[in-house]
């Protein structure tokens, strides 16, 4: 349980555990609910929800950081963690933050997915991961065509294209894939797809062990939709968000470009 865990930390943990995965916006709204519930209790931070917007946001962010840090200290003992990350591609001009409740053992990470998807669907998701490790993004038609590669055993029939289309939508609804219509350069009306933050957070160990995924030179985390250093002899890659925050290569100091445009800072 942890000595620092108070009632609000326990309620936060129960919420994230029961949901499995939450967006930063959902966490923010839930933090406001906690303020309303625990306001005035000994040890709970004083936050004025009716105050100035910037001040309120800063105080809530501080509360969320405390909930996140304190809860994870308690979870260490049982080999679980609440992981926090961001989507790799901007949506509405921001990299949406995400939280996932993750077992730290790799077989348990796969087991969590097995509760959501069938064996065949999970094999399909793994095939998509391998493809997107190389291609970064893909059209819906490309993802559906990948289903032809999914045959777990000789007596297991492959997914039909109609089934594959349904499964892709399911992956999106659960946060494992993101459909990015707005920023798609593809001629496909369905937009493009890339791996969602939920998948990268929950299956980080599996991705490192089973897929030749790149690691961001800045944060050392797995990266798929990456920014490459333009220097010929430099193999460094970065998350777009990491490149925007410090727009020079950490080693060769070359300016980094996102979509061919130098990042401004």
CSV table of N, CA and C in Angstrom, one decimal, residues 142-243:
chain,number,residue,atom,x,y,z
A,142,UNK,N,-3.7,-1.0,-46.6
A,142,UNK,CA,-2.5,-1.7,-46.3
A,142,UNK,C,-2.6,-2.6,-45.1
A,143,UNK,N,-3.2,-2.1,-44.0
A,143,UNK,CA,-3.4,-2.9,-42.8
A,143,UNK,C,-4.3,-4.1,-43.0
A,144,UNK,N,-5.4,-3.9,-43.8
A,144,UNK,CA,-6.3,-5.0,-44.1
A,144,UNK,C,-5.6,-6.1,-44.9
A,145,UNK,N,-4.7,-5.6,-45.9
A,145,UNK,CA,-4.0,-6.6,-46.7
A,145,UNK,C,-3.0,-7.4,-45.8
A,146,UNK,N,-2.5,-6.8,-44.7
A,146,UNK,CA,-1.6,-7.6,-43.8
A,146,UNK,C,-2.3,-8.8,-43.2
A,147,UNK,N,-3.6,-8.8,-43.1
A,147,UNK,CA,-4.3,-9.9,-42.5
A,147,UNK,C,-4.0,-11.2,-43.3
A,148,UNK,N,-3.7,-11.1,-44.5
A,148,UNK,CA,-3.3,-12.3,-45.3
A,148,UNK,C,-2.1,-13.0,-44.8
A,149,UNK,N,-1.3,-12.3,-44.0
A,149,UNK,CA,-0.1,-12.9,-43.5
A,149,UNK,C,-0.3,-13.6,-42.1
A,150,UNK,N,-1.5,-13.4,-41.6
A,150,UNK,CA,-1.8,-13.9,-40.3
A,150,UNK,C,-2.4,-15.3,-40.4
A,151,UNK,N,-1.6,-16.3,-40.2
A,151,UNK,CA,-2.1,-17.7,-40.1
A,151,UNK,C,-1.4,-18.4,-39.0
A,152,UNK,N,-2.0,-18.5,-37.8
A,152,UNK,CA,-1.3,-19.0,-36.6
A,152,UNK,C,-0.9,-20.4,-36.8
A,153,UNK,N,-1.8,-21.2,-37.3
A,153,UNK,CA,-1.5,-22.6,-37.5
A,153,UNK,C,-2.2,-23.1,-38.8
A,154,UNK,N,-1.8,-24.3,-39.2
A,154,UNK,CA,-2.3,-24.8,-40.5
A,154,UNK,C,-3.9,-24.9,-40.5
A,155,UNK,N,-4.4,-25.2,-39.3
A,155,UNK,CA,-5.9,-25.5,-39.3
A,155,UNK,C,-6.6,-24.2,-38.9
A,156,UNK,N,-6.0,-23.1,-38.8
A,156,UNK,CA,-6.7,-21.8,-38.4
A,156,UNK,C,-6.9,-21.0,-39.6
A,157,UNK,N,-8.1,-20.7,-39.9
A,157,UNK,CA,-8.4,-19.9,-41.1
A,157,UNK,C,-8.0,-18.5,-40.9
A,158,UNK,N,-7.6,-17.8,-42.0
A,158,UNK,CA,-7.1,-16.4,-41.9
A,158,UNK,C,-8.3,-15.5,-41.7
A,159,UNK,N,-8.1,-14.3,-41.2
A,159,UNK,CA,-9.1,-13.3,-41.2
A,159,UNK,C,-9.5,-12.9,-42.6
A,160,UNK,N,-10.8,-12.7,-42.8
A,160,UNK,CA,-11.3,-12.2,-44.0
A,160,UNK,C,-11.0,-10.7,-44.0
A,161,UNK,N,-11.1,-10.0,-45.2
A,161,UNK,CA,-10.9,-8.6,-45.3
A,161,UNK,C,-12.0,-7.8,-44.5
A,162,UNK,N,-13.2,-8.4,-44.5
A,162,UNK,CA,-14.3,-7.7,-43.7
A,162,UNK,C,-14.0,-7.8,-42.2
A,163,UNK,N,-13.5,-9.0,-41.8
A,163,UNK,CA,-13.2,-9.2,-40.4
A,163,UNK,C,-12.0,-8.3,-40.0
A,164,UNK,N,-11.0,-8.2,-40.9
A,164,UNK,CA,-9.8,-7.4,-40.6
A,164,UNK,C,-10.2,-5.9,-40.5
A,165,UNK,N,-11.1,-5.5,-41.3
A,165,UNK,CA,-11.6,-4.1,-41.2
A,165,UNK,C,-12.2,-3.8,-39.8
A,166,UNK,N,-13.1,-4.8,-39.4
A,166,UNK,CA,-13.7,-4.7,-38.1
A,166,UNK,C,-12.7,-4.7,-37.0
A,167,UNK,N,-11.7,-5.5,-37.1
A,167,UNK,CA,-10.6,-5.6,-36.0
A,167,UNK,C,-9.8,-4.4,-36.0
A,168,UNK,N,-9.5,-3.8,-37.1
A,168,UNK,CA,-8.7,-2.5,-37.1
A,168,UNK,C,-9.5,-1.4,-36.4
A,169,UNK,N,-10.8,-1.4,-36.6
A,169,UNK,CA,-11.7,-0.4,-35.9
A,169,UNK,C,-11.6,-0.7,-34.4
A,170,UNK,N,-11.6,-2.0,-34.0
A,170,UNK,CA,-11.5,-2.3,-32.6
A,170,UNK,C,-10.2,-1.9,-32.0
A,171,UNK,N,-9.1,-2.1,-32.7
A,171,UNK,CA,-7.8,-1.6,-32.3
A,171,UNK,C,-7.8,-0.1,-32.0
A,172,UNK,N,-8.5,0.6,-32.9
A,172,UNK,CA,-8.6,2.1,-32.7
A,172,UNK,C,-9.4,2.4,-31.5
A,173,UNK,N,-10.6,1.8,-31.4
A,173,UNK,CA,-11.5,2.1,-30.2
A,173,UNK,C,-10.8,1.8,-28.9
A,174,UNK,N,-9.9,0.8,-28.9
A,174,UNK,CA,-9.2,0.5,-27.6
A,174,UNK,C,-7.9,1.3,-27.4
A,175,UNK,N,-7.6,2.1,-28.4
A,175,UNK,CA,-6.4,3.0,-28.2
A,175,UNK,C,-5.1,2.4,-28.7
A,176,UNK,N,-5.1,1.2,-29.3
A,176,UNK,CA,-3.9,0.5,-29.7
A,176,UNK,C,-3.4,1.0,-31.1
A,177,UNK,N,-4.3,1.5,-31.9
A,177,UNK,CA,-4.0,2.2,-33.1
A,177,UNK,C,-4.7,3.5,-33.1
A,178,UNK,N,-4.1,4.5,-33.9
A,178,UNK,CA,-4.7,5.8,-34.0
A,178,UNK,C,-5.0,6.1,-35.5
A,179,UNK,N,-6.2,6.5,-35.8
A,179,UNK,CA,-6.5,6.9,-37.2
A,179,UNK,C,-6.4,8.4,-37.3
A,180,UNK,N,-5.4,8.8,-38.1
A,180,UNK,CA,-5.1,10.2,-38.2
A,180,UNK,C,-5.6,10.7,-39.6
A,181,UNK,N,-6.8,11.1,-39.6
A,181,UNK,CA,-7.4,11.6,-40.9
A,181,UNK,C,-6.9,13.0,-41.3
A,182,UNK,N,-6.9,13.9,-40.3
A,182,UNK,CA,-6.6,15.3,-40.6
A,182,UNK,C,-5.2,15.5,-41.3
A,183,UNK,N,-4.2,14.8,-40.8
A,183,UNK,CA,-2.9,15.0,-41.2
A,183,UNK,C,-2.4,14.0,-42.3
A,184,UNK,N,-3.3,13.3,-42.8
A,184,UNK,CA,-3.0,12.2,-43.8
A,184,UNK,C,-2.6,12.8,-45.1
A,185,UNK,N,-1.5,12.3,-45.6
A,185,UNK,CA,-1.1,12.7,-47.0
A,185,UNK,C,-1.6,11.7,-48.0
A,186,UNK,N,-2.1,10.6,-47.5
A,186,UNK,CA,-2.5,9.5,-48.3
A,186,UNK,C,-3.7,9.8,-49.1
A,187,UNK,N,-3.8,9.2,-50.3
A,187,UNK,CA,-5.0,9.5,-51.2
A,187,UNK,C,-6.2,8.7,-50.7
A,188,UNK,N,-6.0,7.8,-49.7
A,188,UNK,CA,-7.1,7.0,-49.2
A,188,UNK,C,-8.0,7.9,-48.3
A,189,UNK,N,-9.3,7.8,-48.5
A,189,UNK,CA,-10.2,8.6,-47.7
A,189,UNK,C,-10.2,8.2,-46.3
A,190,UNK,N,-9.7,7.0,-46.0
A,190,UNK,CA,-9.7,6.5,-44.6
A,190,UNK,C,-8.6,7.1,-43.7
A,191,UNK,N,-7.8,7.9,-44.3
A,191,UNK,CA,-6.7,8.5,-43.6
A,191,UNK,C,-5.6,7.4,-43.3
A,192,UNK,N,-4.6,7.8,-42.5
A,192,UNK,CA,-3.5,6.8,-42.2
A,192,UNK,C,-3.6,6.4,-40.7
A,193,UNK,N,-2.9,5.3,-40.4
A,193,UNK,CA,-2.9,4.8,-39.1
A,193,UNK,C,-1.5,4.7,-38.5
A,194,UNK,N,-1.3,4.9,-37.2
A,194,UNK,CA,0.0,4.7,-36.6
A,194,UNK,C,-0.3,4.0,-35.2
A,195,UNK,N,0.7,3.5,-34.6
A,195,UNK,CA,0.6,2.9,-33.3
A,195,UNK,C,0.2,3.9,-32.2
A,196,UNK,N,-0.8,3.5,-31.4
A,196,UNK,CA,-1.3,4.3,-30.4
A,196,UNK,C,-0.4,4.3,-29.1
A,197,UNK,N,-0.5,5.3,-28.3
A,197,UNK,CA,0.3,5.4,-27.1
A,197,UNK,C,0.0,4.2,-26.2
A,198,UNK,N,-1.2,3.8,-26.2
A,198,UNK,CA,-1.6,2.7,-25.3
A,198,UNK,C,-0.8,1.4,-25.6
A,199,UNK,N,-0.7,1.1,-26.9
A,199,UNK,CA,0.1,-0.1,-27.3
A,199,UNK,C,1.6,0.1,-26.9
A,200,UNK,N,2.1,1.3,-27.2
A,200,UNK,CA,3.6,1.5,-26.9
A,200,UNK,C,3.8,1.5,-25.4
A,201,UNK,N,2.9,2.0,-24.6
A,201,UNK,CA,3.1,2.0,-23.1
A,201,UNK,C,2.9,0.6,-22.6
A,202,UNK,N,1.9,-0.1,-23.0
A,202,UNK,CA,1.6,-1.4,-22.4
A,202,UNK,C,2.5,-2.6,-22.9
A,203,UNK,N,3.0,-2.5,-24.2
A,203,UNK,CA,3.8,-3.5,-24.7
A,203,UNK,C,5.2,-3.1,-25.0
A,204,UNK,N,5.7,-2.2,-24.2
A,204,UNK,CA,7.0,-1.6,-24.4
A,204,UNK,C,8.1,-2.7,-24.3
A,205,UNK,N,8.0,-3.6,-23.3
A,205,UNK,CA,9.0,-4.7,-23.2
A,205,UNK,C,8.9,-5.6,-24.3
A,206,UNK,N,7.7,-6.0,-24.7
A,206,UNK,CA,7.6,-6.9,-25.9
A,206,UNK,C,8.1,-6.3,-27.2
A,207,UNK,N,7.8,-5.0,-27.4
A,207,UNK,CA,8.3,-4.3,-28.5
A,207,UNK,C,9.8,-4.3,-28.6
A,208,UNK,N,10.5,-4.0,-27.5
A,208,UNK,CA,12.0,-4.0,-27.4
A,208,UNK,C,12.6,-5.4,-27.7
A,209,UNK,N,11.9,-6.4,-27.2
A,209,UNK,CA,12.4,-7.8,-27.3
A,209,UNK,C,12.1,-8.4,-28.7
A,210,UNK,N,11.0,-8.0,-29.3
A,210,UNK,CA,10.6,-8.8,-30.5
A,210,UNK,C,10.6,-8.0,-31.8
A,211,UNK,N,10.7,-6.7,-31.7
A,211,UNK,CA,10.7,-5.9,-32.9
A,211,UNK,C,11.9,-4.9,-33.0
A,212,UNK,N,12.4,-4.8,-34.2
A,212,UNK,CA,13.5,-3.9,-34.3
A,212,UNK,C,13.0,-2.4,-34.4
A,213,UNK,N,12.5,-2.0,-33.2
A,213,UNK,CA,12.0,-0.6,-33.1
A,213,UNK,C,13.1,0.3,-32.8
A,214,UNK,N,13.0,1.5,-33.3
A,214,UNK,CA,14.1,2.5,-32.9
A,214,UNK,C,13.9,3.0,-31.5
A,215,UNK,N,14.9,3.5,-30.9
A,215,UNK,CA,14.8,4.2,-29.6
A,215,UNK,C,15.2,5.7,-29.8
A,216,UNK,N,14.3,6.5,-29.2
A,216,UNK,CA,14.6,8.0,-29.3
A,216,UNK,C,15.9,8.3,-28.6
A,217,UNK,N,16.7,9.1,-29.2
A,217,UNK,CA,18.0,9.4,-28.6
A,217,UNK,C,17.8,10.4,-27.4
A,218,UNK,N,16.7,11.1,-27.4
A,218,UNK,CA,16.5,12.0,-26.3
A,218,UNK,C,16.0,11.4,-25.0
A,219,UNK,N,14.9,10.6,-25.2
A,219,UNK,CA,14.2,10.0,-24.0
A,219,UNK,C,14.5,8.5,-23.8
A,220,UNK,N,15.1,7.9,-24.8
A,220,UNK,CA,15.5,6.5,-24.7
A,220,UNK,C,14.3,5.5,-24.8
A,221,UNK,N,13.1,6.1,-25.2
A,221,UNK,CA,11.9,5.2,-25.3
A,221,UNK,C,11.7,4.8,-26.7
A,222,UNK,N,10.9,3.7,-26.9
A,222,UNK,CA,10.6,3.2,-28.2
A,222,UNK,C,9.9,4.3,-29.1
A,223,UNK,N,10.3,4.4,-30.3
A,223,UNK,CA,9.7,5.4,-31.2
A,223,UNK,C,9.4,4.8,-32.6
A,224,UNK,N,8.2,5.1,-33.1
A,224,UNK,CA,7.8,4.6,-34.4
A,224,UNK,C,7.7,5.8,-35.4
A,225,UNK,N,6.8,6.7,-35.2
A,225,UNK,CA,6.8,7.9,-36.1
A,225,UNK,C,7.9,8.9,-35.6
A,226,UNK,N,9.0,8.8,-36.3
A,226,UNK,CA,10.2,9.4,-35.8
A,226,UNK,C,10.7,10.5,-36.7
A,227,UNK,N,11.6,11.4,-36.1
A,227,UNK,CA,12.3,12.4,-36.9
A,227,UNK,C,13.7,11.9,-36.9
A,228,UNK,N,14.3,11.8,-38.2
A,228,UNK,CA,15.6,11.3,-38.3
A,228,UNK,C,16.6,12.5,-38.4
A,229,UNK,N,17.8,12.3,-37.8
A,229,UNK,CA,18.8,13.3,-38.0
A,229,UNK,C,19.3,13.3,-39.4
A,230,UNK,N,19.4,14.6,-40.0
A,230,UNK,CA,19.7,14.7,-41.5
A,230,UNK,C,21.2,14.4,-41.8
A,231,UNK,N,22.0,14.4,-40.8
A,231,UNK,CA,23.4,14.1,-41.0
A,231,UNK,C,23.7,12.7,-41.5
A,232,UNK,N,24.4,12.5,-42.6
A,232,UNK,CA,24.5,11.2,-43.3
A,232,UNK,C,25.1,10.1,-42.3
A,233,UNK,N,26.1,10.5,-41.6
A,233,UNK,CA,26.7,9.4,-40.7
A,233,UNK,C,26.1,9.3,-39.3
A,234,UNK,N,25.0,10.0,-39.1
A,234,UNK,CA,24.3,10.0,-37.8
A,234,UNK,C,23.0,9.2,-37.9
A,235,UNK,N,22.9,8.2,-37.0
A,235,UNK,CA,21.7,7.3,-37.1
A,235,UNK,C,20.7,7.7,-36.0
A,236,UNK,N,20.8,8.8,-35.4
A,236,UNK,CA,19.9,9.2,-34.3
A,236,UNK,C,18.5,9.4,-34.8
A,237,UNK,N,17.5,9.0,-34.1
A,237,UNK,CA,16.1,9.3,-34.3
A,237,UNK,C,15.4,9.8,-33.1
A,238,UNK,N,14.4,10.6,-33.3
A,238,UNK,CA,13.7,11.3,-32.1
A,238,UNK,C,12.2,11.2,-32.3
A,239,UNK,N,11.5,11.2,-31.1
A,239,UNK,CA,10.1,11.5,-31.2
A,239,UNK,C,9.9,12.9,-31.7
A,240,UNK,N,8.8,13.1,-32.4
A,240,UNK,CA,8.5,14.5,-32.9
A,240,UNK,C,8.4,15.5,-31.7
A,241,UNK,N,7.8,15.1,-30.6
A,241,UNK,CA,7.7,15.9,-29.5
A,241,UNK,C,9.1,16.3,-28.9
A,242,UNK,N,9.9,15.3,-28.8
A,242,UNK,CA,11.3,15.5,-28.3
A,242,UNK,C,12.1,16.4,-29.3
A,243,UNK,N,11.9,16.2,-30.6
A,243,UNK,CA,12.6,17.1,-31.6
A,243,UNK,C,12.1,18.5,-31.5
